[in-house]
Coordinates of C-alpha atoms and ligand atoms in Angstrom, one line a residue:
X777 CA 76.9 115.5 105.6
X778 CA 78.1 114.3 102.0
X779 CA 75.7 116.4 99.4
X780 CA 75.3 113.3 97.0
X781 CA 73.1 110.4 98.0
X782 CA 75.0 107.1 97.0
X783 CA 73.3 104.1 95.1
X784 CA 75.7 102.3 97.8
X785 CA 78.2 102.3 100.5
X786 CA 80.8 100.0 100.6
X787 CA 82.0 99.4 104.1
X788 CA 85.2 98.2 104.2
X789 CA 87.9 98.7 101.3
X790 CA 89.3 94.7 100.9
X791 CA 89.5 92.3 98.2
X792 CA 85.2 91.8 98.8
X793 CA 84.6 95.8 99.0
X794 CA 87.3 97.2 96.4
X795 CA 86.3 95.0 93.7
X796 CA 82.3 95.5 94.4
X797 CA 82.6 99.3 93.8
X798 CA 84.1 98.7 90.6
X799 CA 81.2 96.1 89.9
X800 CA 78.7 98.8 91.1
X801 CA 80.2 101.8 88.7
X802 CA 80.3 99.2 85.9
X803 CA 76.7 99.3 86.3
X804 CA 76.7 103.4 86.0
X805 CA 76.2 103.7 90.0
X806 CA 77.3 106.4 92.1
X807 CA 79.7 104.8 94.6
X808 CA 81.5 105.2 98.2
X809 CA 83.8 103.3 99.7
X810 CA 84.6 103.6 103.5
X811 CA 88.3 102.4 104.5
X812 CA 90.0 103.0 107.8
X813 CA 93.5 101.7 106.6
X814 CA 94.6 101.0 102.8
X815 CA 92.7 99.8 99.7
X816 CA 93.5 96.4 99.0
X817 CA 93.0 95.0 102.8
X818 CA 94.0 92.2 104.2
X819 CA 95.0 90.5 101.2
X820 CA 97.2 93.2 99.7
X821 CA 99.1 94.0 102.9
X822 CA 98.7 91.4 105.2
X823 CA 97.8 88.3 103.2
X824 CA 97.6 86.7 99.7
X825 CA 100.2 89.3 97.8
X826 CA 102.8 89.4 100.8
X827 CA 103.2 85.6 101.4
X828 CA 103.2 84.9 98.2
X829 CA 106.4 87.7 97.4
X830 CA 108.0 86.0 100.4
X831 CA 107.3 82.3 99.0
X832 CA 108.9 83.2 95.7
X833 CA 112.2 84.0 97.4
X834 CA 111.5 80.7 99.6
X835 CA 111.4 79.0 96.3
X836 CA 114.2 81.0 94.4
X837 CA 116.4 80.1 97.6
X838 CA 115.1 76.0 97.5
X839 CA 116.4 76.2 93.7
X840 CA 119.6 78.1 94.5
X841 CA 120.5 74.9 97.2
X842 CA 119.3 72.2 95.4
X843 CA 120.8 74.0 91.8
X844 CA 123.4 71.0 91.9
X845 CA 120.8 68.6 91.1
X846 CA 120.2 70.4 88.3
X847 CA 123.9 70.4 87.1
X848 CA 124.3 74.4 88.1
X849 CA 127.0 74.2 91.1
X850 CA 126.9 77.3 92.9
X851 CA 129.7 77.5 95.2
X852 CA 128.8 80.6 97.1
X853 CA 125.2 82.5 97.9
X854 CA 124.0 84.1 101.0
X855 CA 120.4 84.9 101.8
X856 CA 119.6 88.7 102.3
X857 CA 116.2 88.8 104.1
X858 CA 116.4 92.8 104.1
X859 CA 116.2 92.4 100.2
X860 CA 114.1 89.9 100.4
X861 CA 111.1 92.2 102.5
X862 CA 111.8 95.1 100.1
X863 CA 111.0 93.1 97.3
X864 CA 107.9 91.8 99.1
X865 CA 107.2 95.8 100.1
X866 CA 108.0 96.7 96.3
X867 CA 105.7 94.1 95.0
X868 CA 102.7 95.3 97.6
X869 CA 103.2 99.0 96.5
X870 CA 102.6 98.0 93.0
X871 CA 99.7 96.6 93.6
X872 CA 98.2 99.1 95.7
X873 CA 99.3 102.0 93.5
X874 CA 97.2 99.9 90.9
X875 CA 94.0 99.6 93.2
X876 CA 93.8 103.3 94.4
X877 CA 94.3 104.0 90.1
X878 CA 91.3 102.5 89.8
X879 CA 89.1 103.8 92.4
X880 CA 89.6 107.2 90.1
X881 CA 89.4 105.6 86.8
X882 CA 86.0 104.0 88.0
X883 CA 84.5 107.3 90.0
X884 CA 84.4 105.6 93.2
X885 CA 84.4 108.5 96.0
X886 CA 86.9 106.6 98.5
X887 CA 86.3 108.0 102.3
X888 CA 89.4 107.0 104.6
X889 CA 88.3 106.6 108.0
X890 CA 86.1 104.3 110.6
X891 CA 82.5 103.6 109.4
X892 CA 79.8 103.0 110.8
X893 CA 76.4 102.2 110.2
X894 CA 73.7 104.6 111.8
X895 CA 70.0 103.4 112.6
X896 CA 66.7 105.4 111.3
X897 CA 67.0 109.1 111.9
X898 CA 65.6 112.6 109.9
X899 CA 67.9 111.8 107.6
X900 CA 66.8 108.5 106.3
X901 CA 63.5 106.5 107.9
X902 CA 65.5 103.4 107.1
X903 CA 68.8 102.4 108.7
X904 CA 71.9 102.3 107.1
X905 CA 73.2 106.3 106.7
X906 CA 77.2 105.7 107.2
X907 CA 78.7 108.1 109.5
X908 CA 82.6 107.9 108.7
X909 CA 85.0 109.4 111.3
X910 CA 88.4 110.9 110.6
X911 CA 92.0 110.3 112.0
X912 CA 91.6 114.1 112.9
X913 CA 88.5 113.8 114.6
X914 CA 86.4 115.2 112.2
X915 CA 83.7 113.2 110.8
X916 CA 80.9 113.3 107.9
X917 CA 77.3 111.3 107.1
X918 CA 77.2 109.6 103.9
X919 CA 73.5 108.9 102.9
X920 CA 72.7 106.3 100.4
X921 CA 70.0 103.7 99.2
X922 CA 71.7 100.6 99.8
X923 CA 74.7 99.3 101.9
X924 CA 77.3 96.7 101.5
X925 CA 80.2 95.5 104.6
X926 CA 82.8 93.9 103.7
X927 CA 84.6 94.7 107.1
X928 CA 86.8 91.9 106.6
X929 CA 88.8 89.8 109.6
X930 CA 91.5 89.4 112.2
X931 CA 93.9 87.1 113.8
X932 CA 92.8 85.4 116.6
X933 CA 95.0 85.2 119.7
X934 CA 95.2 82.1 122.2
X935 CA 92.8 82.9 125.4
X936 CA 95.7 82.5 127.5
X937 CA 98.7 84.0 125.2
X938 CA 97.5 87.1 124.0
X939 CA 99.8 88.7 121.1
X940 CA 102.8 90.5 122.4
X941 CA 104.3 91.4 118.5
X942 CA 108.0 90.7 119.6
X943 CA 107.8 86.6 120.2
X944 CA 104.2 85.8 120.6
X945 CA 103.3 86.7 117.0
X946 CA 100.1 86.6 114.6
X947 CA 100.4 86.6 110.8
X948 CA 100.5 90.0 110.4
X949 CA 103.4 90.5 112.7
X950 CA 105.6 88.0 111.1
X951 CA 104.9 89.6 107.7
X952 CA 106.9 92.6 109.3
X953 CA 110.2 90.6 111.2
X954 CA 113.2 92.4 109.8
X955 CA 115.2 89.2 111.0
X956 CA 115.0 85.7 110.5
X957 CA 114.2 83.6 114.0
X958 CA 116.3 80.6 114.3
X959 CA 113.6 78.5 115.8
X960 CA 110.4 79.1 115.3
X961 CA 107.1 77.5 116.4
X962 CA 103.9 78.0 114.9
X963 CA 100.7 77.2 116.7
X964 CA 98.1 75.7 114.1
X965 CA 98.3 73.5 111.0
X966 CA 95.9 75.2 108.8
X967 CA 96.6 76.8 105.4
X968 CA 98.2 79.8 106.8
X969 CA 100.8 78.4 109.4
X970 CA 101.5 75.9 106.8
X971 CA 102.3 78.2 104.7
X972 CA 104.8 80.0 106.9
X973 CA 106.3 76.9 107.9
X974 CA 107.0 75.5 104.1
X975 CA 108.9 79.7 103.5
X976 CA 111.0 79.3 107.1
X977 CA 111.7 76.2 106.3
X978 CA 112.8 77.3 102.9
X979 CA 114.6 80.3 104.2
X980 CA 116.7 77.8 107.0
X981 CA 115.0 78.2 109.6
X982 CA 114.0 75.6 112.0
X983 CA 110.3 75.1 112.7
X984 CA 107.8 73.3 114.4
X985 CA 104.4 72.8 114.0
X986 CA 102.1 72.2 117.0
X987 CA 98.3 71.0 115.8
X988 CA 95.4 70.5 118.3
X989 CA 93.7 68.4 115.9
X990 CA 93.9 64.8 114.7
X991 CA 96.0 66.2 111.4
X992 CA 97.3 68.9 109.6
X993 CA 95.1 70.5 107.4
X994 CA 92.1 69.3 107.8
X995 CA 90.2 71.2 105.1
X996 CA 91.6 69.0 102.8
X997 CA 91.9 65.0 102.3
X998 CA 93.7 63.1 104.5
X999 CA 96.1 62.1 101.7
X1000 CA 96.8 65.7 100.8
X1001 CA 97.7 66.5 104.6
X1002 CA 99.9 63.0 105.1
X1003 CA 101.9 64.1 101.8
X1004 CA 102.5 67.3 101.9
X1005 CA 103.5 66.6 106.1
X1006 CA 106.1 63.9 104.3
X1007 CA 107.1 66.6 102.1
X1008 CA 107.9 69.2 105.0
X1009 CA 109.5 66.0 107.5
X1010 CA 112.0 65.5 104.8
X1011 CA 112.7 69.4 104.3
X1012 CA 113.0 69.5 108.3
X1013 CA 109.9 70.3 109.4
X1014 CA 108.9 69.2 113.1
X1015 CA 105.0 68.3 113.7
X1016 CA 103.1 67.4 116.9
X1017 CA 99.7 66.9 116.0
X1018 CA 96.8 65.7 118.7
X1019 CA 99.0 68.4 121.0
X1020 CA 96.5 70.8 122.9
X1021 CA 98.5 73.3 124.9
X1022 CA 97.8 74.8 127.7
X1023 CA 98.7 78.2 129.9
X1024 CA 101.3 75.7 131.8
X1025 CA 103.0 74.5 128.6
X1026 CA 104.2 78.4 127.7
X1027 CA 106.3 80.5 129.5
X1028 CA 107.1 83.5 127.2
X1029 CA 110.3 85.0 128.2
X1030 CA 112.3 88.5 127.2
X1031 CA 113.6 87.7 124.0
X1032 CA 111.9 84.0 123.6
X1033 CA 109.5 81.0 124.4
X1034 CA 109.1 77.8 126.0
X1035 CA 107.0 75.5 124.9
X1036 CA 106.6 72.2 126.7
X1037 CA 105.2 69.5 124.8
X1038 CA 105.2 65.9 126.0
X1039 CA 106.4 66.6 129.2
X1040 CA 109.9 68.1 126.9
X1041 CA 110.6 71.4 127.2
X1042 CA 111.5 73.0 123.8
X1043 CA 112.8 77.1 123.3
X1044 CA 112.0 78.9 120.3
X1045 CA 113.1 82.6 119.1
X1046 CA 109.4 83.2 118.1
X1047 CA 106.0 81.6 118.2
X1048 CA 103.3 82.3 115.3
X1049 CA 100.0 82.0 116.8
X1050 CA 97.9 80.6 113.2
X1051 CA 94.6 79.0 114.8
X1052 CA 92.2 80.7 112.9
X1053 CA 90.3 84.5 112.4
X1054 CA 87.5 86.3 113.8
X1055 CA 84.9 88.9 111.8
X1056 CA 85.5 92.4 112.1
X1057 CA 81.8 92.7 113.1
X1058 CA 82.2 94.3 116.8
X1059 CA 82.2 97.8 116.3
X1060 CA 80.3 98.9 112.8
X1061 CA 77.0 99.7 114.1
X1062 CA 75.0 96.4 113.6
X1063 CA 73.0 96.9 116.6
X1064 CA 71.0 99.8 114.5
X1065 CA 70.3 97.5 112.3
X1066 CA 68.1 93.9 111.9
X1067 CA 71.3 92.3 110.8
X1068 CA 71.4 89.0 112.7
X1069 CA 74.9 87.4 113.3
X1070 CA 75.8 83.5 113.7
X1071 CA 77.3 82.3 117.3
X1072 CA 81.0 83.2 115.7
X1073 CA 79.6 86.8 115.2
X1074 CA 79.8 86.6 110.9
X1075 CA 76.3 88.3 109.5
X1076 CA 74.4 85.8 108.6
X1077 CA 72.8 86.9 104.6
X1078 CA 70.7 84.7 102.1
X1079 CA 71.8 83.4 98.9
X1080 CA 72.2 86.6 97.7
X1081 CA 74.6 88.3 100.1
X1082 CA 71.2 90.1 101.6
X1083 CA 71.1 90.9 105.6
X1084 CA 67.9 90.4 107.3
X1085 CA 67.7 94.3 106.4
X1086 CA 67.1 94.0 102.7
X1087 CA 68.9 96.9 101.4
X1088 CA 72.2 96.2 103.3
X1089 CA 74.5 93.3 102.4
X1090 CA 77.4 91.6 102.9
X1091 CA 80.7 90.2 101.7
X1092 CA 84.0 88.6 102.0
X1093 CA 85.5 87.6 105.5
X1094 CA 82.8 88.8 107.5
X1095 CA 80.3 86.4 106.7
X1096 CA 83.0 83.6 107.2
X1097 CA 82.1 81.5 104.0
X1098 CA 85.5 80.2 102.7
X1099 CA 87.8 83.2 103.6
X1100 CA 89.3 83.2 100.2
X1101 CA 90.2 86.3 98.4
X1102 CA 88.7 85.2 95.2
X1103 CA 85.7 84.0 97.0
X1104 CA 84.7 87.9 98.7
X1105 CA 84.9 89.2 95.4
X1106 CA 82.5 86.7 93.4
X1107 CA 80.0 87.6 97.3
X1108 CA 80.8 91.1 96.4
X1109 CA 79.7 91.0 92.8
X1110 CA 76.8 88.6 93.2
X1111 CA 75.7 91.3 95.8
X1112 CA 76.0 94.6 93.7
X1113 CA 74.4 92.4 90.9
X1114 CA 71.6 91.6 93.0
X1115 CA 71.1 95.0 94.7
X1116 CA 70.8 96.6 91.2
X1117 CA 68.6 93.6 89.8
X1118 CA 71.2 92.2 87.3
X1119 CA 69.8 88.9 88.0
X1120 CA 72.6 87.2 89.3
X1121 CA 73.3 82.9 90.2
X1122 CA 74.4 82.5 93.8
X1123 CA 77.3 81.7 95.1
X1124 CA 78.1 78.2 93.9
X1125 CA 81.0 77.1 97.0
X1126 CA 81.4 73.7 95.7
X1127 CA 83.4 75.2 92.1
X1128 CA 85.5 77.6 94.0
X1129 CA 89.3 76.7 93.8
X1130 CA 91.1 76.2 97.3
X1131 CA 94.7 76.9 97.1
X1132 CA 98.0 76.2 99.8
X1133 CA 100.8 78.0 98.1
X1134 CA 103.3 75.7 100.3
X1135 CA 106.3 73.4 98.6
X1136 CA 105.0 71.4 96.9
X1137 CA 101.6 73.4 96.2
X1138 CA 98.1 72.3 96.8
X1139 CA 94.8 73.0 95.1
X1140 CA 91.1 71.4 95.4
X1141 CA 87.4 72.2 94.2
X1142 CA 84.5 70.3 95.8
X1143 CA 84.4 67.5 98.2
X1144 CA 86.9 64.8 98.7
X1145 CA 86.2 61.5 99.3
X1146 CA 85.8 61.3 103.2
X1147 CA 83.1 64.7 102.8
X1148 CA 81.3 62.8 100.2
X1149 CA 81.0 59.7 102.4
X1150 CA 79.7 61.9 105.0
X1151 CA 77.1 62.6 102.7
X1152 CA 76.6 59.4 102.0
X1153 CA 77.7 59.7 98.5
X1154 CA 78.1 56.6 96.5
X1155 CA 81.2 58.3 95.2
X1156 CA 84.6 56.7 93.7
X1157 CA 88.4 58.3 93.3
X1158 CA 90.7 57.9 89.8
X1159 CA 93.9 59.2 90.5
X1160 CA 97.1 59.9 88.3
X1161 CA 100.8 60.6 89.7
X1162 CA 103.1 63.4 88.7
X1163 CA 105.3 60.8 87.9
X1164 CA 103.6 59.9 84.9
X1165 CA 103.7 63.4 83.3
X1166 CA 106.9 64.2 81.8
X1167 CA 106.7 68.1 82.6
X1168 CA 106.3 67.1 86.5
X1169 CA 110.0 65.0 86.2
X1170 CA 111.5 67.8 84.5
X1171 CA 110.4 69.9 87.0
X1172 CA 111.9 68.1 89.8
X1173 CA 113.1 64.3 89.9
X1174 CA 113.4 64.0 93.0
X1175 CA 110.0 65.4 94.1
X1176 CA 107.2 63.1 92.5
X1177 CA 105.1 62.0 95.1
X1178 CA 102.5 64.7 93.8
X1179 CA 99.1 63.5 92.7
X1180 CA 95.7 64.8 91.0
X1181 CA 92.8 63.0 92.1
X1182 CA 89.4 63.1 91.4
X1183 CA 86.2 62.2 92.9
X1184 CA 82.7 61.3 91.1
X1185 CA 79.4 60.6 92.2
X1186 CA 78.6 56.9 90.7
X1187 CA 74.9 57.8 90.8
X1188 CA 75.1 60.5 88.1
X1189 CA 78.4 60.3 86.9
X1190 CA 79.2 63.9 87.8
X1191 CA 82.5 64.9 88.9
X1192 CA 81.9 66.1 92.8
X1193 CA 85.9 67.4 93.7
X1194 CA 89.1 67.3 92.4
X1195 CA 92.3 67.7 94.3
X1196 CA 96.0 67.5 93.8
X1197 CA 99.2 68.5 95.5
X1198 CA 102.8 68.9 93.2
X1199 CA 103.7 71.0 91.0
X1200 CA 102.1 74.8 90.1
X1201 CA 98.8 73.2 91.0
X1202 CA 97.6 76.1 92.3
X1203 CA 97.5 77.1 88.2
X1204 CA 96.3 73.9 87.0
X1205 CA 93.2 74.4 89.4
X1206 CA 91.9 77.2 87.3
X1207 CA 91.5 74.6 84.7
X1208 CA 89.3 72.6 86.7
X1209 CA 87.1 75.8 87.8
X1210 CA 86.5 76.4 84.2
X1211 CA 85.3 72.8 83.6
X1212 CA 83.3 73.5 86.7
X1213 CA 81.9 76.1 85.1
X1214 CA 80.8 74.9 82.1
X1215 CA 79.6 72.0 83.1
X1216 CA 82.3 69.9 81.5
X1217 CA 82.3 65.7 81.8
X1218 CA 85.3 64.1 82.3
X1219 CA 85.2 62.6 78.8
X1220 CA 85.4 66.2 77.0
X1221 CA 88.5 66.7 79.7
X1222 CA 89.8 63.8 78.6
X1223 CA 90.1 64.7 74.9
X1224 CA 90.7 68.7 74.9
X1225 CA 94.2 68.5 73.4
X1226 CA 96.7 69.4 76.2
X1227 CA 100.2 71.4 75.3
X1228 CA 102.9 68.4 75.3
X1229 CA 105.1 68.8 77.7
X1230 CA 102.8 70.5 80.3
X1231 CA 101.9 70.0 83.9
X1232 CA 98.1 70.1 82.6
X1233 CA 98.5 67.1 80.9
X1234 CA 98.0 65.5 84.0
X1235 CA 94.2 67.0 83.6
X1236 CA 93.5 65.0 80.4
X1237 CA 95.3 62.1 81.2
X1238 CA 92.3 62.0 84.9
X1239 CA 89.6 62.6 82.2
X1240 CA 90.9 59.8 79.8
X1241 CA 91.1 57.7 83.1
X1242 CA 88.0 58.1 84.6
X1243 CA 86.6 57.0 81.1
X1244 CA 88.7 53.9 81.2
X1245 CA 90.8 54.7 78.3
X1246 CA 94.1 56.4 79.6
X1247 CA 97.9 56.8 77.3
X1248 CA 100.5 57.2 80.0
X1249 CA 99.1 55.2 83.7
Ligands
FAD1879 C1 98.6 85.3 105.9 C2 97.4 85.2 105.0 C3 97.5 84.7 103.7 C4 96.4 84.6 102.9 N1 96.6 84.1 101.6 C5 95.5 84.0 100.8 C6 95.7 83.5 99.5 O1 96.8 83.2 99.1 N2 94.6 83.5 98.7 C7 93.4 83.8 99.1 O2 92.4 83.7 98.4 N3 93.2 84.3 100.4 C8 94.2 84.4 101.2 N4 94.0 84.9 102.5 C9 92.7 85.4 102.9 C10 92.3 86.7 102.3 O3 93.3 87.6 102.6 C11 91.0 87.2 102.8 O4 90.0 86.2 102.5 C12 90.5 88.4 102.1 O5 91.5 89.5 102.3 C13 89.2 88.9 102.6 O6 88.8 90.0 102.0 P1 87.7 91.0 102.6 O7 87.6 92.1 101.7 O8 86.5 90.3 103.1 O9 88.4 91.5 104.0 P2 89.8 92.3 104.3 O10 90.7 92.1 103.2 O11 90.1 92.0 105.7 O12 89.3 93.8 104.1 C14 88.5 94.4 105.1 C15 88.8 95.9 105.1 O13 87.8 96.6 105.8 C16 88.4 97.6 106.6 N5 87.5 97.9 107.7 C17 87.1 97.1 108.7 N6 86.3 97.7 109.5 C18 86.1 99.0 108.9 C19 85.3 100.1 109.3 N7 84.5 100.1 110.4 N8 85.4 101.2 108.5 C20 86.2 101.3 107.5 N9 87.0 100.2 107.1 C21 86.9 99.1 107.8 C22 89.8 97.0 107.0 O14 90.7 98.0 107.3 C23 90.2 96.2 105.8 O15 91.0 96.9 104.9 C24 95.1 85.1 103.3 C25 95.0 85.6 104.6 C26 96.1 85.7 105.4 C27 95.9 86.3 106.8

């Protein structure tokens, strides 16, 4: 048993938990942190920072093609995907060398192993104690006041094609192929398969994308999805959407997969499985606890991150918000702020920046049009093109279908979303958070002087338009 009593345990050392303890020793609190593989979680070494690495070389490798366009011939050039997942590795190790530094320089007592949370006992009337075990078996009680999980999440599989990590693959396992497929299918149009497909496609590879639903991407607006699916058809991207597969349409061989789709039977090297991920709620020890969980198994918690047990909250992935990396860490701080009564706003879901880091990038905040006449908004959409903005056509010529829209509610005036694909959007979106922020009108947008030439322009010029008095469209 640990000899210190913590203000809090942090279960679960992801983007949500690592960046909560260093909220909770800004705040002069003794501190644990409970992680069974490496600081830095999904995000670090299995999401965000890895994709992203490998999407750079996608890009560098999109310029190095296309560099004639740009009047660079380059007559010879050859893709090394060893260097290219060393870079990605180097780029990962950074990082995570910078997050276990600051575990020490913030105090925080880091336990590596399996928590889990124990129900009342001698040591503590309430429930809550952690009990971590060991890789060598060994195993220690960490009592504390008050508890936050931020356990995190994993890839779903198919019912009927579980995850064999040589052809059947989930996101994780692709991170780690040491060769590129030839063909490769990926099973769900969300942000993350998208993702993968706009790299492969990048890197030469040919892909497919198979989408139960009506549409790619359906998080965001049916413009966004149509585009940036234009976008990936011209690059050579295959998509069958409406295309629910069944246990007859695969047939995973030694070395590769069928996949039968229209009554066509198509092989492929590999198969990402992207439909989606589950909460890493199973095994922690909920059942000591009155933590109630929703029919998809996230804990349910109030505005404040709080479980039906007051003193222990949660974070992150494992309540299934918007699994954003950005987003655990504002639940993670609104929690520790509210645990140690630093009176803290909730969690405001409409003002938090959604990014797709494919080619060309997409970004969003708040509703789009088709959510808001769900609602039964009385809302209205001002758009301006790419086109129109002079840093967008240096950029690229030949890639200006990209677009920034924005959506306001006629009752009030308010602005209710933004979104826009082209360009470093993914940037540009921080903009709009900030605006969000501070509660910003479209006509102060409009005449905040923008850098000239710069892809933000495209930001003043929607303000200037929604007030009926734009330069350039
Ligand atoms: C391929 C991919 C790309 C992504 N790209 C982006 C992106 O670009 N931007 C973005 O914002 N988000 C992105 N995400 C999502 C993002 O990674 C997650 O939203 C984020 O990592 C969630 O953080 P978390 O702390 O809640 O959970 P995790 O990062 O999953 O961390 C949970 C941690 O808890 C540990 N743990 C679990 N159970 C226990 C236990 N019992 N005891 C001890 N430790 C435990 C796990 O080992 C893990 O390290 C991506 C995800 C994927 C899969």
């Amino acid at each position: 048993m640990s000899e210190q009593q913590y203000d809090v345990v942090i279960l679960g050392g992801g983007t949500a938990g690592y960046v909560s303890a260093i909220r909770a020793s800004q705040l002069g609190k003794k501190v644990a942190l409970v992680e069974q593989a490496l600081l830095g979680g999904t995000c670090l070494h299995k999401g965000c920072i890895p994709t992203k690495a490998l999407l750079k070389s996608a890009e560098v490798m999109h310029t190095i093609t296309h560099a004639s366009e740009y009047g660079v011939d380059v007559d010879d050039f050859k893709l090394n995907f060893s260097r290219i997942q060393e870079r990605k590795a180097e780029v990962v190790n950074q990082m995570f060398n910078g997050v276990n530094h600051l575990m020490k320089y913030n105090n925080i007592d880091v336990f590596n192993g399996i928590g889990r949370i124990l129900g009342p006992s001698i040591f503590s009337p309430q429930s809550g104690t952690i009990s971590v075990e060991f890789e060598d078996g060994e195993s220690e009680l960490i009592p504390n006041k008050n508890v936050l999980i931020c356990t995190g999440s994993t890839p779903v599989s198919l019912p009927f094609l579980p995850f064999d990590h040589e052809v059947v693959l989930s996101s994780d396992d692709i991170l780690k192929l040491e060769q590129l497929p030839n063909k490769l299918a990926i099973i769900g149009g969300g942000v993350i398969g998208l993702e993968f497909a706009s790299m492969m496609t990048d890197f030469n590879v040919e892909v497919t994308v198979i989408e139960a639903g009506e549409r790619i991407l359906p998080t965001e607006s049916k413009h966004i999805a149509k585009s940036l699916k234009k976008e990936l058809t011209a690059r050579g991207v295959q998509f069958f959407e409406n295309t629910h597969l069944t246990e007859n349409d695969v047939k995973v061989m030694d070395n590769h997969i069928d996949i039968t789709i229209n009554d066509k039977t198509y092989t492929y090297d590999k198969l990402l499985v992207s439909i989606g991920r589950k909460p890493n709620t199973d095994d922690i020890g909920l059942n000591n606890t009155k933590i109630k969980l929703s029919e998809s198994n996230h804990i349910l918690v109030n505005d404040f991150q709080q479980t039906e047990d007051s003193h222990i909250y949660a974070a992150g992935d494992c309540i299934g918000k918007l699994q954003l990396a950005h987003v655990g860490s504002k639940e993670g701080i609104t929690a520790i702020d509210h645990m140690f009564e630093q009176q803290p706003l909730p969690v405001d879901y409409m003002t938090m920046p959604k990014c797709v880091y494919t080619q060309p990038e997409i970004a969003s905040i708040g509703m789009h049009l088709d959510e808001a006449k769900a609602q039964n908004i009385k809302a209205r959409t001002y758009k301006v093109p790419f086109k129109a903005i002079g840093k967008a056509v240096i950029e690229d010529t030949n890639n200006q279908n990209g677009f920034c829209e924005v959506v306001i509610d006629q009752d009030n005036d308010t602005v209710i979303g933004l979104n826009m694909i082209g360009p470093h959007v993914t940037e540009l979106i921080n903009e709009v958070s900030l605006f969000q922020f501070m509660n910003g009108s479209t006509l102060e947008l409009g005449l905040t002087t923008h850098a000239h030439p710069s892809l933000s322009e495209v930001l003043m010029e929607l303000g200037l338009k929604v007030e009926n008095r734009s330069i350039h469209v």
